[in-house]
mmCIF file of C-alpha atoms in Angstrom:
data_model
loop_
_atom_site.group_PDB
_atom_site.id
_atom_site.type_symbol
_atom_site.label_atom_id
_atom_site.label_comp_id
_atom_site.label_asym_id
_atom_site.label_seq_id
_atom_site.Cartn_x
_atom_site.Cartn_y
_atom_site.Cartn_z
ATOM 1 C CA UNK A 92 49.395 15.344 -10.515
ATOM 2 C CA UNK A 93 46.156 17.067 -9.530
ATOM 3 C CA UNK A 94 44.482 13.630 -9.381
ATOM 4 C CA UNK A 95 47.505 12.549 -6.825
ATOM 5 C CA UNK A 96 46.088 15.440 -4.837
ATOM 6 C CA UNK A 97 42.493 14.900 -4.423
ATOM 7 C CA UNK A 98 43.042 11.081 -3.892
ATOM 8 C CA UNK A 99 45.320 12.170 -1.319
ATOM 9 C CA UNK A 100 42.661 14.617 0.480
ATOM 10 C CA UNK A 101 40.310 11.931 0.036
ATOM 11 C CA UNK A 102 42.729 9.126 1.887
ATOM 12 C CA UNK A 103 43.631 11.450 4.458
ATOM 13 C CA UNK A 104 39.753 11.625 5.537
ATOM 14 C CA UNK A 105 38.886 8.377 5.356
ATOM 15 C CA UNK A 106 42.059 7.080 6.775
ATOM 16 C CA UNK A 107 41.108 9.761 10.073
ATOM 17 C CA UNK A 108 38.014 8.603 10.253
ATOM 18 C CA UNK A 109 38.647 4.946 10.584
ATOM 19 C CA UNK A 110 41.099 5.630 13.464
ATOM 20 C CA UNK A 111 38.152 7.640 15.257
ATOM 21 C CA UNK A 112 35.984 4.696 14.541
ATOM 22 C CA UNK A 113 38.049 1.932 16.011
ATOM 23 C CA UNK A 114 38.557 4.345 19.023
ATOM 24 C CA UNK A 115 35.391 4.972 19.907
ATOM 25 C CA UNK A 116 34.238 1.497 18.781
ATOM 26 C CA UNK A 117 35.033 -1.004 21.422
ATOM 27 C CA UNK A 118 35.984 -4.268 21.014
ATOM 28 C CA UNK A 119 33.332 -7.204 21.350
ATOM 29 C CA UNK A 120 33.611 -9.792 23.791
ATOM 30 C CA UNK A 121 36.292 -12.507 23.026
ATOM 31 C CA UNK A 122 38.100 -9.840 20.837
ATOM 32 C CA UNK A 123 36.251 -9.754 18.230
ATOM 33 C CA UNK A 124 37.350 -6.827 15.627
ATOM 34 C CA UNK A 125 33.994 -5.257 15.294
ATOM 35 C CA UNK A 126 35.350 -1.737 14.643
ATOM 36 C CA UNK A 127 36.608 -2.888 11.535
ATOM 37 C CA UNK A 128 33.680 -5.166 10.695
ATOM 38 C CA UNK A 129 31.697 -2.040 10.749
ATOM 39 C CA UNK A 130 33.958 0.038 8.234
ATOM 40 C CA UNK A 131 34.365 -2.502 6.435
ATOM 41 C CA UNK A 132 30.745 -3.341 5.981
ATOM 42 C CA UNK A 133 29.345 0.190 5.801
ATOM 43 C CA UNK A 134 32.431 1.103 3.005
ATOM 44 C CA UNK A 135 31.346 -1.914 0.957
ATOM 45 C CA UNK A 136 27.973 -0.226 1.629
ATOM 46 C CA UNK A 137 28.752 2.971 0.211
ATOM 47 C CA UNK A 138 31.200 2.380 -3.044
ATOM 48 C CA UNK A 139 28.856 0.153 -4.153
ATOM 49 C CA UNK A 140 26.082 2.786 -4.254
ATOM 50 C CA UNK A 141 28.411 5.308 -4.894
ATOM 51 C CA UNK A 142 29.911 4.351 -7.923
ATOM 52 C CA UNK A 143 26.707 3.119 -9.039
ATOM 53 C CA UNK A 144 25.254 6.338 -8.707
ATOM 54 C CA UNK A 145 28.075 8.602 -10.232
ATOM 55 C CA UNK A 146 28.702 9.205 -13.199
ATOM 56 C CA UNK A 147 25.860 8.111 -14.727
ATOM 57 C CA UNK A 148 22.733 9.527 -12.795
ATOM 58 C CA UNK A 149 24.744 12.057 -10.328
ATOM 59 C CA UNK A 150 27.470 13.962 -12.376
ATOM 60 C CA UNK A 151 29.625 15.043 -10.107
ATOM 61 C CA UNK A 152 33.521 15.846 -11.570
ATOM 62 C CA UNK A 153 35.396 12.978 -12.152
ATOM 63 C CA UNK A 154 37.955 14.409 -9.602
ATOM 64 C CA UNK A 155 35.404 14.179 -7.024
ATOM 65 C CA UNK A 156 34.587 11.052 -7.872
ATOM 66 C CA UNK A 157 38.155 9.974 -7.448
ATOM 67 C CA UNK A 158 38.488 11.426 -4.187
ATOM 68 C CA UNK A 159 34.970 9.860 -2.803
ATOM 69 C CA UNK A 160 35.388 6.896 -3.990
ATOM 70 C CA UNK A 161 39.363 5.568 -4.749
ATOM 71 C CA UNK A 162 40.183 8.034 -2.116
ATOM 72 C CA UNK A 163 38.007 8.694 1.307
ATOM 73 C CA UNK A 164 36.475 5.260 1.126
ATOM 74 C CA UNK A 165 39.338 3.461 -0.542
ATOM 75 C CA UNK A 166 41.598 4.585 2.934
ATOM 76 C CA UNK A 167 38.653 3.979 4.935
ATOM 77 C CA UNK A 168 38.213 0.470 4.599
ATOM 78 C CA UNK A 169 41.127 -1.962 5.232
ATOM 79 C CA UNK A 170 42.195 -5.614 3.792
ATOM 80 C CA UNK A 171 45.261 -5.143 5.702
ATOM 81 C CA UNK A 172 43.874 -4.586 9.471
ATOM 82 C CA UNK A 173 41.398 -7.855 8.906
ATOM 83 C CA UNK A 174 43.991 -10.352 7.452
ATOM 84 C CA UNK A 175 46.266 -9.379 10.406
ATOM 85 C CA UNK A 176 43.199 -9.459 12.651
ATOM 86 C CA UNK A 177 42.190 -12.685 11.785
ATOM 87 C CA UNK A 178 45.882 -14.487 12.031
ATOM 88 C CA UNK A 179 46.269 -12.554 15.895
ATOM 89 C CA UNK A 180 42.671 -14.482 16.903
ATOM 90 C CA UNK A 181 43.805 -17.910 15.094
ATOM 91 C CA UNK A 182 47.365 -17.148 16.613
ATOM 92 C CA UNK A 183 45.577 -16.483 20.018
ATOM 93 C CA UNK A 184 43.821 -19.763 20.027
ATOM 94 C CA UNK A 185 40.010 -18.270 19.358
ATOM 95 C CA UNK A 186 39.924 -20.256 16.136
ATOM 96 C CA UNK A 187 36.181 -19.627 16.419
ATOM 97 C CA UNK A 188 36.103 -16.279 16.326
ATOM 98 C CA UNK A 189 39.112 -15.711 14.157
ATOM 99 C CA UNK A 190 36.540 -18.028 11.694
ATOM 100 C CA UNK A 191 33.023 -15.910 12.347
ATOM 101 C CA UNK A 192 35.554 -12.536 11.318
ATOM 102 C CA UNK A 193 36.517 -14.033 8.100
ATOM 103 C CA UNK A 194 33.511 -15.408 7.040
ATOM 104 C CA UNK A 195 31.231 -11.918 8.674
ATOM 105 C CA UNK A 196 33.370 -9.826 6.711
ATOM 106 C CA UNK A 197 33.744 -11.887 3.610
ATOM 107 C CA UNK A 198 30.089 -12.310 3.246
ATOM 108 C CA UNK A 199 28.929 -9.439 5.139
ATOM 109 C CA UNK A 200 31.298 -7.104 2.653
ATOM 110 C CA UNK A 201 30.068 -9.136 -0.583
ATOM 111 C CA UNK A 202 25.840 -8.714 0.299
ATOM 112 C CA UNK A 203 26.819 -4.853 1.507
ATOM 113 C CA UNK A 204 28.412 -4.158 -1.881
ATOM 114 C CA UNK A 205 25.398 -6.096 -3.525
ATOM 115 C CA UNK A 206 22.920 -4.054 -1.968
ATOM 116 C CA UNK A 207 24.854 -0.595 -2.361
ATOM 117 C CA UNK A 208 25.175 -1.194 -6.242
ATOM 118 C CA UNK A 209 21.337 -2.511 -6.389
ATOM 119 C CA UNK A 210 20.247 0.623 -4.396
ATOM 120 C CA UNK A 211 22.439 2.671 -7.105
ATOM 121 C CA UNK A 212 20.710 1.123 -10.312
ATOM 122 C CA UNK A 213 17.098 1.779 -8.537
ATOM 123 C CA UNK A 214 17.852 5.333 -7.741
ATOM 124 C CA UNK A 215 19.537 5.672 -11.382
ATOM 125 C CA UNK A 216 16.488 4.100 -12.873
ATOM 126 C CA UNK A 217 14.190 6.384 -11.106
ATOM 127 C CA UNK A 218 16.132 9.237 -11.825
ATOM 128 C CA UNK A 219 15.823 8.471 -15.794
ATOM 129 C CA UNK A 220 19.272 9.791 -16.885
ATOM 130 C CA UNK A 221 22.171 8.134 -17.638
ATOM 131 C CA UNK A 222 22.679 4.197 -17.841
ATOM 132 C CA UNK A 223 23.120 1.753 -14.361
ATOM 133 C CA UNK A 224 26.285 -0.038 -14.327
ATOM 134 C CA UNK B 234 50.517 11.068 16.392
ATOM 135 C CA UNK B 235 47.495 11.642 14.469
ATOM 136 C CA UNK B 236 49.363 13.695 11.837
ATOM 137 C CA UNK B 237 51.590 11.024 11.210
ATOM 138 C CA UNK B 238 48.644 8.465 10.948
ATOM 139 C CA UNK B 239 47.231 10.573 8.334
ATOM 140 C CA UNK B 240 51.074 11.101 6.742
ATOM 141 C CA UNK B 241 50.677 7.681 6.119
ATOM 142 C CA UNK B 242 47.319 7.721 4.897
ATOM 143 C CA UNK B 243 48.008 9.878 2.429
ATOM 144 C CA UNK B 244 51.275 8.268 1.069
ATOM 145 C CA UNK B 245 49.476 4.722 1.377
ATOM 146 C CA UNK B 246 45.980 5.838 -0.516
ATOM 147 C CA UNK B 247 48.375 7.334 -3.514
ATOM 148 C CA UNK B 248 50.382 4.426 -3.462
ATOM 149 C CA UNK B 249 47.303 1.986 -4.103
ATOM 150 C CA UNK B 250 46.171 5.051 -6.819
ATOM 151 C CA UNK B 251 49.285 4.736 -8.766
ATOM 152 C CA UNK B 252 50.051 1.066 -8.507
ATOM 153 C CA UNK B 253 46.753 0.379 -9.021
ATOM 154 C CA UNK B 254 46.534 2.426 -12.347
ATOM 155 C CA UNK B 255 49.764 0.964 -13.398
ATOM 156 C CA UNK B 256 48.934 -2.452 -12.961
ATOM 157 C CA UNK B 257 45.533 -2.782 -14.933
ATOM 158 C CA UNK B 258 47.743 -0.552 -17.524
ATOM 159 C CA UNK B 259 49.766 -3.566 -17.780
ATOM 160 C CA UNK B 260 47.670 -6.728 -17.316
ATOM 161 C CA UNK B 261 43.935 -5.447 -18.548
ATOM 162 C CA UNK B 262 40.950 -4.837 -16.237
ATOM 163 C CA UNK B 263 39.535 -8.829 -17.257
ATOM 164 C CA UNK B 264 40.662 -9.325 -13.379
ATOM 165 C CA UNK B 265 41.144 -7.577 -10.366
ATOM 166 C CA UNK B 266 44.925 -7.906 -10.231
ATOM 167 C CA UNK B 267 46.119 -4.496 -9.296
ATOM 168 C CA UNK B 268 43.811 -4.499 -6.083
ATOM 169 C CA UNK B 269 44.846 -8.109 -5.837
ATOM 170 C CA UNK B 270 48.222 -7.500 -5.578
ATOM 171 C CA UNK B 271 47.721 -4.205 -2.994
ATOM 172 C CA UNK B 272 45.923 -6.275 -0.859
ATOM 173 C CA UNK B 273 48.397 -9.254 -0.519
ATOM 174 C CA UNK B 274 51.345 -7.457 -0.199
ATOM 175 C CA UNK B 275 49.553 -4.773 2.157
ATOM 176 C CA UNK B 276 48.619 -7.586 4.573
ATOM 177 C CA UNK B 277 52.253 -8.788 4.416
ATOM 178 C CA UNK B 278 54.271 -5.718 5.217
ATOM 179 C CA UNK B 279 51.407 -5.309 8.016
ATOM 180 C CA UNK B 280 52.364 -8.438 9.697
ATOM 181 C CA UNK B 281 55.871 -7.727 9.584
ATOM 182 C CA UNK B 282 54.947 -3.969 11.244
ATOM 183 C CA UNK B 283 52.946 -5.567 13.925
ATOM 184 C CA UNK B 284 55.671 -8.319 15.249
ATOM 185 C CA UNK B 285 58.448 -5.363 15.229
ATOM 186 C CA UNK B 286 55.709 -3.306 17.243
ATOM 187 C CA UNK B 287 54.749 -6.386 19.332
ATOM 188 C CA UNK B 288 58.172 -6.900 20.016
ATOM 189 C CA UNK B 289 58.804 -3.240 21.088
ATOM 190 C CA UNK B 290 61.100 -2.896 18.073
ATOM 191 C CA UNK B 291 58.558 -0.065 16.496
ATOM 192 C CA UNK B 292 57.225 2.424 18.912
ATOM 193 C CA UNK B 293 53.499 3.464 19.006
ATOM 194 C CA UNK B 294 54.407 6.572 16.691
ATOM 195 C CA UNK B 295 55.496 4.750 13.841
ATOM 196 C CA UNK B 296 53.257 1.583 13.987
ATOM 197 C CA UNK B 297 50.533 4.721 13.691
ATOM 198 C CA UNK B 298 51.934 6.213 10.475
ATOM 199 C CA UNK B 299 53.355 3.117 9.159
ATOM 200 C CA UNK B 300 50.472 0.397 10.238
ATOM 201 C CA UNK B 301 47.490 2.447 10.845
ATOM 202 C CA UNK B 302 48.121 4.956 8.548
ATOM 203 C CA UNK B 303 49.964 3.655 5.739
ATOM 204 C CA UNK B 304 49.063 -0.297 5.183
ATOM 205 C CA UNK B 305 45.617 0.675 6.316
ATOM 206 C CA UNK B 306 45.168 3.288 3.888
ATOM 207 C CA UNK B 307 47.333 0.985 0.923
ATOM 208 C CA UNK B 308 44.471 -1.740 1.250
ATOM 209 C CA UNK B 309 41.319 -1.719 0.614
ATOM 210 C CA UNK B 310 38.097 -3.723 1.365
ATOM 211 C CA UNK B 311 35.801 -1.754 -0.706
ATOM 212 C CA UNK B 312 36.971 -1.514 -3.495
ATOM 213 C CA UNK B 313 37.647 -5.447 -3.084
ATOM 214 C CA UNK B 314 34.107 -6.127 -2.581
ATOM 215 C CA UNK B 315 32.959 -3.643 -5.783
ATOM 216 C CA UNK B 316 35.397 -5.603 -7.932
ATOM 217 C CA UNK B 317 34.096 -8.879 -6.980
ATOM 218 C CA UNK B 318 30.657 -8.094 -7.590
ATOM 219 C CA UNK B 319 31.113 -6.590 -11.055
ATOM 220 C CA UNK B 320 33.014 -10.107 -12.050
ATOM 221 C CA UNK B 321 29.667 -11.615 -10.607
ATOM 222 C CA UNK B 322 27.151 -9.157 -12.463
ATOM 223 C CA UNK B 323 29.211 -9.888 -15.349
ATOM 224 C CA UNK B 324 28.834 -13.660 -15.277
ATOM 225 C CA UNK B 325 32.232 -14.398 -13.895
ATOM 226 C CA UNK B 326 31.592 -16.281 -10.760
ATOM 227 C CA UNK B 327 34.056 -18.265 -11.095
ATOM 228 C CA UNK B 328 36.474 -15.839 -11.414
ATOM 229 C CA UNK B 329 34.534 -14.079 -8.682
ATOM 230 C CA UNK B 330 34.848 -16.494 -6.364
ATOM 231 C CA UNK B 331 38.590 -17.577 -7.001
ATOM 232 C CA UNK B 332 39.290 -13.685 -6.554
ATOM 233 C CA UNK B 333 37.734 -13.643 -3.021
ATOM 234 C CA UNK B 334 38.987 -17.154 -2.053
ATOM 235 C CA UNK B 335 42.554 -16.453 -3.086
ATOM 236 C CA UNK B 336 42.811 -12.547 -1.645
ATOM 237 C CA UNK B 337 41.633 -13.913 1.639
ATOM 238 C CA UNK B 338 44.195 -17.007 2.000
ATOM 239 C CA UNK B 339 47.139 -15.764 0.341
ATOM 240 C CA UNK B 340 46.088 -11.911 2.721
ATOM 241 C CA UNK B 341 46.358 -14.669 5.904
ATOM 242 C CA UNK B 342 49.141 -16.284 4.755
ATOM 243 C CA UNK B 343 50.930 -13.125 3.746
ATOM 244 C CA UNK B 344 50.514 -11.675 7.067
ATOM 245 C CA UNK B 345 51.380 -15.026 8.609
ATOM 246 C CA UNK B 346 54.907 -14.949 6.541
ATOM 247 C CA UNK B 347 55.191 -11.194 7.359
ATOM 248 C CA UNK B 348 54.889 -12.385 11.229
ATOM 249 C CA UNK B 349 57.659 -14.585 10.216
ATOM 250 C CA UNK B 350 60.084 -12.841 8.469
ATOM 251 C CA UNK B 351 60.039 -9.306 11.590
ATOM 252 C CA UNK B 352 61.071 -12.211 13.347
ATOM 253 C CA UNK B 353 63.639 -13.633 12.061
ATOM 254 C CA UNK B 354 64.912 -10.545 11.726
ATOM 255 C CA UNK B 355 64.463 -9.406 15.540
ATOM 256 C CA UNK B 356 66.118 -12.690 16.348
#
């Protein structure tokens, strides 16, 4: 139950956040979702490093760790907004750019979660405790 | 509205928490399937949500709590791209790269059937 409740507080950020980013983000030319790009990218960014980093050079309560990672950035980032996203644009007729989104945020997410978790192991290694995922 | 956004943030990030958990309980941790599963059916309801709002049938309120907050909250992209490169570092490409392949067609066509199905239903 207490995990329920820190995951919660976690989603409730991150979910908050992302609606302030795609309102304040505005929308590229030939509606092109970059507001979600971006927290998509940057949250790929971030868990990678993150749980890279925790538990085994950072200890930090597991909790914690629940509610950073499964929770804030977990509700942060979206699968749901970009599949969606992407249909509208095909649906729209901007095949093209419905393409570029899919293949930006495929790639884009898979080299920001590389680097995150590379980033993690150097700063574990460097640290000298614990063991790099 | 942006209480109910995060209403549905909450209730969609504990959803994914619990199904998610319950899942790899069930059918190991050898593959992705719990955030698999979030993901597809998260981009499904979504599609259905945004034809009932496109056709006016869900006002702005809900779409925020349900769309925004909930389905947006329920899936994840992070997590997705964490899981994908731990099959990699762990000399699963393949299984890496069906993972990715797979959660992004069956996502689209998910949505796409979502789309459908509000409709059918409007009509």
């Amino acid at each position: 139950m207490k995990d329920l409740i820190y995951v919660g507080a976690g989603g409730l950020l991150g979910t908050l956040c992302r609606y302030g980013v795609q309102k304040w983000v505005p929308t590229a030319a030939g509606g092109f979702p970059l507001a979600v790009l971006l927290i998509n990218l940057s949250g790929c960014l971030f868990l990678g490093w993150f749980f890279t980093v925790t538990p085994g050079a950072w200890r930090i309560p597991p909790r914690l760790r629940l509610a950073i990672g499964t929770g804030f950035t977990g509700g942060f980032t979206t699968f749901s907004t970009f599949t969606v996203d992407a249909l509208r644009l095909w649906s729209e007729g901007k095949a093209a750019v419905s393409l570029l989104y899919i293949l930006a945020s495929l790639l884009g997410g898979l080299l920001m979660s590389l680097a995150g978790i590379r980033l993690g192991q150097y700063m574990a290694s460097r640290s000298g405790g614990g063991t790099a995922v | 509205m942006i209480w109910l956004i995060g209403i549905g943030g909450i209730a969609g990030t504990v959803l994914r928490f619990g199904l998610g958990k319950a899942v790899s309980a069930r059918l190991g941790t050898a593959y992705p399937w719990g955030t698999w599963l979030i993901n597809i059916s998260g981009s499904l309801l979504l599609g259905a949500l945004y034809q009932l709002y496109l056709a006016g049938s869900l006002s702005p309120a809900l779409w925020g709590m349900l769309g925004v907050g909930f389905c947006g909250a329920y899936t994840t992209f992070s997590t997705f791209g964490y899981e994908t490169l731990q099959l990699i570092d762990s000399g699963r490409s393949g299984r890496a790269a069906l993972y990715v392949l797979s959660s992004a067609l069956l996502g689209i066509a998910g949505a796409a059937l979502g789309m459908a199905i509000a409709s059918w239903f409007i009509a």
